[in-house]
Coordinates of C-alpha atoms in Angstrom, one line a residue:
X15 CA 0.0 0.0 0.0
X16 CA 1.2 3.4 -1.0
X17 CA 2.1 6.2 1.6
X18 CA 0.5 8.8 -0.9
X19 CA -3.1 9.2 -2.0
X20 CA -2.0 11.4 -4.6
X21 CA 1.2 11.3 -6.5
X22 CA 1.0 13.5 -9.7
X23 CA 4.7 13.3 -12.2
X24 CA 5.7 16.0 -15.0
X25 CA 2.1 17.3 -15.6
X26 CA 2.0 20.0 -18.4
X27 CA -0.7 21.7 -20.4
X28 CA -1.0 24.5 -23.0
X29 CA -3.9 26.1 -23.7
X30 CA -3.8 28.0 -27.5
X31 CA 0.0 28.0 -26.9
X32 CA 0.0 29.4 -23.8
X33 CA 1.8 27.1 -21.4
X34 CA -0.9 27.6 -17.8
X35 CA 1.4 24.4 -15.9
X36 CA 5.0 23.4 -17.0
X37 CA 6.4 19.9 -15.8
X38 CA 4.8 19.8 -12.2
X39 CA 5.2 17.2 -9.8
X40 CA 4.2 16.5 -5.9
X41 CA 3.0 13.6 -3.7
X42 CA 0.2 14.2 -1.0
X43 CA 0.7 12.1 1.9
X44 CA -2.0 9.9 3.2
X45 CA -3.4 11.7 6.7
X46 CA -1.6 15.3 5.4
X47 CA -2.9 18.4 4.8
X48 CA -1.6 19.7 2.0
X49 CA -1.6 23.5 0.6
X50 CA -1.6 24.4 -2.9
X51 CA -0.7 27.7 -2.9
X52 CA 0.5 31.1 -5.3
X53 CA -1.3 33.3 -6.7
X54 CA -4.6 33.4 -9.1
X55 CA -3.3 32.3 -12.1
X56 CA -0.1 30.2 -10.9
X57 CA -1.3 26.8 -12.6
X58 CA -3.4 25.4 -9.3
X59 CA -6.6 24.6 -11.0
X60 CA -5.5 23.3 -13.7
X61 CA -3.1 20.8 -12.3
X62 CA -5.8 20.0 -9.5
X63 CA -8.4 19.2 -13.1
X64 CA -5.5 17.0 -14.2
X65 CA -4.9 15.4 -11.2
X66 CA -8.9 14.4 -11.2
X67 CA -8.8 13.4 -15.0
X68 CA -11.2 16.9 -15.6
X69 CA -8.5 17.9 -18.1
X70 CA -6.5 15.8 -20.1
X71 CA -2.3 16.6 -19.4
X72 CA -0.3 17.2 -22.7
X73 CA 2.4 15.6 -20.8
X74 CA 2.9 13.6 -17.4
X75 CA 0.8 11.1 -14.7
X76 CA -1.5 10.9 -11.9
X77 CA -1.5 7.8 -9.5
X78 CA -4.7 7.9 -7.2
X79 CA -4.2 5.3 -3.9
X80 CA -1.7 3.4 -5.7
X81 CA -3.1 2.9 -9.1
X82 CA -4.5 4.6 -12.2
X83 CA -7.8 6.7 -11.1
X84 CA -11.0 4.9 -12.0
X85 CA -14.6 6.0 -11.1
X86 CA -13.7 3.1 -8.2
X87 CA -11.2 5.2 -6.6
X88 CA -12.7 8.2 -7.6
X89 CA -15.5 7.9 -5.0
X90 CA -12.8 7.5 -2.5
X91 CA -12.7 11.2 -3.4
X92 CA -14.4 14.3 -2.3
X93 CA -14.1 17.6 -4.8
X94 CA -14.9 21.0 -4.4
X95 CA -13.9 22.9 -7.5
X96 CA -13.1 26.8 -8.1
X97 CA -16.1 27.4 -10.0
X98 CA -19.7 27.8 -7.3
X99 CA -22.4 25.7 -8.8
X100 CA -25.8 23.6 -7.0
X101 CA -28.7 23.1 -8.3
X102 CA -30.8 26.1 -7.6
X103 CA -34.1 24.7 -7.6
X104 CA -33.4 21.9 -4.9
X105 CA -33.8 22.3 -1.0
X106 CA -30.2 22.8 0.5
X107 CA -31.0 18.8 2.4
X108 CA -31.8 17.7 -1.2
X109 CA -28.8 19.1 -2.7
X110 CA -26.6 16.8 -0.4
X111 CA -28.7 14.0 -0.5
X112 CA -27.8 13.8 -4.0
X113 CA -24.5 14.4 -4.4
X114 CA -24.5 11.3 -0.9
X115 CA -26.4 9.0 -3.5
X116 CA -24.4 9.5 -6.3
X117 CA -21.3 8.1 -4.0
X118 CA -23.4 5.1 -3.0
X119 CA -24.8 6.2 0.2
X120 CA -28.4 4.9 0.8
X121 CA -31.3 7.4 1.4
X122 CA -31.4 7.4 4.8
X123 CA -27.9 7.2 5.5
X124 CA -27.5 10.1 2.9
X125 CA -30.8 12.1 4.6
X126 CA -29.3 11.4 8.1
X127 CA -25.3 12.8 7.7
X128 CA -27.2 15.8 5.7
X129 CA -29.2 16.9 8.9
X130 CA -25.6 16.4 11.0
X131 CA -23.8 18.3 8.5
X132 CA -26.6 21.2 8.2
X133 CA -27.0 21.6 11.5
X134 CA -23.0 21.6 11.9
X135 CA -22.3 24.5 9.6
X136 CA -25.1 26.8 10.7
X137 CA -27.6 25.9 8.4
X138 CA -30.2 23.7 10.7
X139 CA -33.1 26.3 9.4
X140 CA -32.0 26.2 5.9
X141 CA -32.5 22.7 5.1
X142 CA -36.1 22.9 3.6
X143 CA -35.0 26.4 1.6
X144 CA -34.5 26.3 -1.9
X145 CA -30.4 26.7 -3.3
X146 CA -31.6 30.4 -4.9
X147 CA -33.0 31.5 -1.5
X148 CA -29.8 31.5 0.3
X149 CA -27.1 33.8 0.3
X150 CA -23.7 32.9 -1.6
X151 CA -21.5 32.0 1.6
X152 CA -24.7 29.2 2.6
X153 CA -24.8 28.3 -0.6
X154 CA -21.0 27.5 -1.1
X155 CA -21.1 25.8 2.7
X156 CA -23.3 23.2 1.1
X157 CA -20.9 22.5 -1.6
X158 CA -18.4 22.1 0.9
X159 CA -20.8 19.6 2.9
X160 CA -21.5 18.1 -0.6
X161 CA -18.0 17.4 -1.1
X162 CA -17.2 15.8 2.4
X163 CA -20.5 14.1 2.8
X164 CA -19.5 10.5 1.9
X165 CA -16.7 11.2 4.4
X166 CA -14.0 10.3 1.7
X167 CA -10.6 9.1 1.9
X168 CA -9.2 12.2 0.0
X169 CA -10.7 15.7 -0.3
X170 CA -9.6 18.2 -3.0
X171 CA -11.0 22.0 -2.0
X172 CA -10.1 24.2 -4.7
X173 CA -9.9 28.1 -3.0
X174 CA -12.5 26.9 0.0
X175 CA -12.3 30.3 1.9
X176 CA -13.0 32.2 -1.1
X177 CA -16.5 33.9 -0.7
X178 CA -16.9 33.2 3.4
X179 CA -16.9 35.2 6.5
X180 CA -14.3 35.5 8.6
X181 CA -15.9 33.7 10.9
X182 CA -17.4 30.4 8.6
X183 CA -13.7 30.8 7.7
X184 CA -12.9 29.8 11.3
X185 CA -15.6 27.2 11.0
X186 CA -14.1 25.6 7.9
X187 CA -10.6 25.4 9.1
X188 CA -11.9 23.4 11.9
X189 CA -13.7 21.0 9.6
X190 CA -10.5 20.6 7.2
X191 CA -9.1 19.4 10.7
X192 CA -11.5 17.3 11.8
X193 CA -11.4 15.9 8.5
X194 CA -7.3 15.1 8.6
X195 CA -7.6 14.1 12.6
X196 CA -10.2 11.5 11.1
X197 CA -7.1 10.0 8.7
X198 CA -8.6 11.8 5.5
X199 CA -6.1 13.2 3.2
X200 CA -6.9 16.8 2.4
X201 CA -5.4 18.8 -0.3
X202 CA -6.4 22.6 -0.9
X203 CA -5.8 25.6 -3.2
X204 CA -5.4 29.0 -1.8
X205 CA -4.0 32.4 -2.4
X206 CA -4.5 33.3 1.2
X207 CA -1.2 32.2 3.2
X208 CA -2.5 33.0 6.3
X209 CA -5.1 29.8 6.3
X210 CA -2.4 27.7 4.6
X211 CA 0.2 28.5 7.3
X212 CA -2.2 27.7 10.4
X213 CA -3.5 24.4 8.5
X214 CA -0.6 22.5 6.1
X215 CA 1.7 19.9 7.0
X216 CA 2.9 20.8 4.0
X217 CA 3.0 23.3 1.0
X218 CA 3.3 23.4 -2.4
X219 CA 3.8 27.1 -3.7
X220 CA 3.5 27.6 -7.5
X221 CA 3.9 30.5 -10.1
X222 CA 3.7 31.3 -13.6
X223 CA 2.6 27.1 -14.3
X224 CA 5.3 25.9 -12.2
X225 CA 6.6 24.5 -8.7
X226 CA 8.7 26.6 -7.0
X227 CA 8.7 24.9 -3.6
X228 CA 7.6 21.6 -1.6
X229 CA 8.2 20.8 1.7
X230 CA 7.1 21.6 5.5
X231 CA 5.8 24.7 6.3
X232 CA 9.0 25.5 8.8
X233 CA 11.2 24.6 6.0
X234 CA 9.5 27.4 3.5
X235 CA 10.0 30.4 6.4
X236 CA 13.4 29.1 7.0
X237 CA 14.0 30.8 3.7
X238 CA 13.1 34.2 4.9
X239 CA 16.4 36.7 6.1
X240 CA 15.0 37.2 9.7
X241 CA 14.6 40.8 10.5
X242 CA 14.6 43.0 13.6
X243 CA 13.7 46.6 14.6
X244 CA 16.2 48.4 16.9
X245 CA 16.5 51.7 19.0
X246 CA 18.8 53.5 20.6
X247 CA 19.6 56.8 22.5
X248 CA 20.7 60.0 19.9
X249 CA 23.9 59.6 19.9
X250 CA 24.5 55.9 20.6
X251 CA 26.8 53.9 18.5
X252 CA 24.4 51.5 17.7
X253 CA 24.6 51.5 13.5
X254 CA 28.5 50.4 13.9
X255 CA 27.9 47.9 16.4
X256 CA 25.2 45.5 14.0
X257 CA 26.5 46.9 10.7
X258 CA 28.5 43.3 10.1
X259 CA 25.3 41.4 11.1
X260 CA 23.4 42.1 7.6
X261 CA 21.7 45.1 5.9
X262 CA 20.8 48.2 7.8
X263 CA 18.0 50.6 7.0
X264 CA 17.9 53.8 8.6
X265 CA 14.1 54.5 10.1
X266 CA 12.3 58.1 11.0
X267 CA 14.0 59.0 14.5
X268 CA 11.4 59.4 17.6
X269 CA 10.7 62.9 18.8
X270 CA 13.0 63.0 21.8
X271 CA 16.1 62.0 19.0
X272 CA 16.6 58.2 19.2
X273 CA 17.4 56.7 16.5
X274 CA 15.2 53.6 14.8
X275 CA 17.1 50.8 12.7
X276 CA 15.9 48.4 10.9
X277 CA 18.2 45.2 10.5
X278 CA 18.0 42.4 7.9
X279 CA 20.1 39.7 9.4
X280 CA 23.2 37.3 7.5
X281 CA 22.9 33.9 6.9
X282 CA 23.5 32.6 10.5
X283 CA 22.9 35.5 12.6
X284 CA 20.2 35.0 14.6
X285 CA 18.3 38.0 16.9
X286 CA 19.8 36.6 20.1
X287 CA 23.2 37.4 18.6
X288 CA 22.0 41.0 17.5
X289 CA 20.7 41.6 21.2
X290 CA 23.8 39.9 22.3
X291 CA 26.2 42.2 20.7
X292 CA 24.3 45.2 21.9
X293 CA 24.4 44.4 25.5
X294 CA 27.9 43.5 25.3
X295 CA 28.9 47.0 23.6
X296 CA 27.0 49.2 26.4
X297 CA 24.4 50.3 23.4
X298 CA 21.1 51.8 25.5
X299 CA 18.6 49.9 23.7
X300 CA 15.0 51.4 23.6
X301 CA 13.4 49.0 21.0
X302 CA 13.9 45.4 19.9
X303 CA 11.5 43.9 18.0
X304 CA 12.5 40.6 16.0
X305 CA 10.1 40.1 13.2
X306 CA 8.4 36.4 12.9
X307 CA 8.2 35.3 9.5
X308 CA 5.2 34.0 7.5
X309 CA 4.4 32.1 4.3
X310 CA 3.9 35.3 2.6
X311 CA 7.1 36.4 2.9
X312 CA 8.5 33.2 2.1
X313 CA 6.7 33.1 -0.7
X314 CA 8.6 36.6 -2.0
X315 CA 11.7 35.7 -1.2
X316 CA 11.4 32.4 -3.2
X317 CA 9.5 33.9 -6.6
X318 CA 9.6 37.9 -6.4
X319 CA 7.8 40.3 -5.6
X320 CA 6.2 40.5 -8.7
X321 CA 4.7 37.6 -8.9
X322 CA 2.6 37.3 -6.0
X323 CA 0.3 40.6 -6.6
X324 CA -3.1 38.4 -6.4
X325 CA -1.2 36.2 -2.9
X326 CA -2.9 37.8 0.2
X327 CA -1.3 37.3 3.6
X328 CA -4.6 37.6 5.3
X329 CA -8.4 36.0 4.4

């Protein structure tokens, strides 16, 4: 038995000559979250539709729990894609219902996770409401319940968050974990770091069609120059005491004189060493404010700045 639910090798596709996703690979480990991130327009839903046999690759594989996807294995799968889409007409229970049927769940089973689900999301009082009755955010909340509903080995959320609350984007980050604390494999698309970075075991960041990085979330801010915010008294000697330990940037000085640094540490200087060689050299420090890194950053450091206009640090 594999250790990977999905393993996708090389995948490529052109669309009217335009390459959209140039020689990707990446494994998603069975019990992982996984977070497909970059920016809108990176490549992710594509290579997701490849990886589900939606889209056809020019070039490369997909293995699905071991094997070659077939509609067997493919109801091991739950999908939410990027485009919003129920059946307007239907009650929000019947909606789910269906899309439980369709992955062999009998009508009652089907009927009785719905209610759990419903009344789990919020939407108890909007089970007997028709799909074009509710607003967009209950609406996509029963896609999501759609796509979960047969409680599947694997789960594919293309950009989840997109379209909810701040708050039923609290809710659905507790779900995804339920989901993976259940031994469910999800995998999901985002150009919000900041949901990626409290949810992933691991990421995936792509731009322009192509991976640029695939590990652990610790391993993509260990790419990040660290950074720290300093003070001193006017007159202190404090630029020639760090000016060795990386790049300095001269800030706006406070209104009683003191000076404000900002430090952008080597390779191997850390802010304990900054602090260290402050103390050491008598420097009358006022502020010291180490920066923490995020996935956001990481994700500049490793592509440009340029290409991550459309990547948001925050939902």
């Amino acid at each position: 038995m594999t250790e990977y639910a999905l393993e996708v090798d090389g995948l490529s596709k052109t669309f009217a000559g335009k390459p959209a996703v140039r020689n990707v690979s990446f494994k998603a480990r069975k019990g992982d979250i996984t977070g497909f991130l970059g920016p809108n327009g990176a490549g992710k839903t594509t290579t997701l539709r490849m990886s589900l046999g939606v889209i056809t690759p020019d070039q490369g594989s997909v293995t699905l729990f071991g094997g070659a996807p077939t509609a067997m294995s493919m109801d091991r799968v739950g999908f939410l894609p990027e485009e919003r889409g129920v059946y307007r007409k239907m009650t929000a229970e019947a909606v789910i219902v269906f899309f439980a049927r369709l992955k062999g769940l009998s009508a009652g089973e089907a009927r009785r996770r719905a209610l759990v689900y419903l009344e789990r999301f919020g939407l108890k009082d909007a089970a007997t409401k028709k799909i074009k009755e509710l607003s967009k955010g209950m609406a996509q909340k029963i896609q999501i319940i759609s796509a979960i509903i047969h409680e599947p080995d694997f789960i594919i959320l293309d950009e989840p968050f997109s379209g909810l609350d701040p708050v039923n984007q609290a809710m659905l980050e507790q779900v995804i974990r339920e989901q993976a604390e259940a031994g469910r494999t999800v995998l999901f698309s985002t150009h919000v770091m900041e949901h990626a970075e409290r949810l992933c075991d691991r990421i995936i960041l792509m731009a322009r069609g192509q991976k640029v990085f695939d590990g652990r979330v610790d391993e993509a801010l260990a790419r990040v120059p660290r950074q720290v915010t300093l003070g001193a008294a006017a007159g202190s000697d404090l630029a020639s005491v760090i000016a060795d330990m990386g790049e300095v940037e001269t800030l706006e000085a406070d209104p009683d004189g003191a000076i404000n640094l900002h430090l952008t540490l080597k390779p191997g200087v850390d802010a304990q060493d900054v602090l260290r060689a402050c103390v050491q050299a008598g420097v009358p420090l006022t502020r010291f404010e180490p920066r923490r890194p995020h996935l956001h950053d990481a994700f500049v450091a490793l592509v440009g700045a340029d290409a991550v206009e459309t990547v948001s640090e925050e939902a």
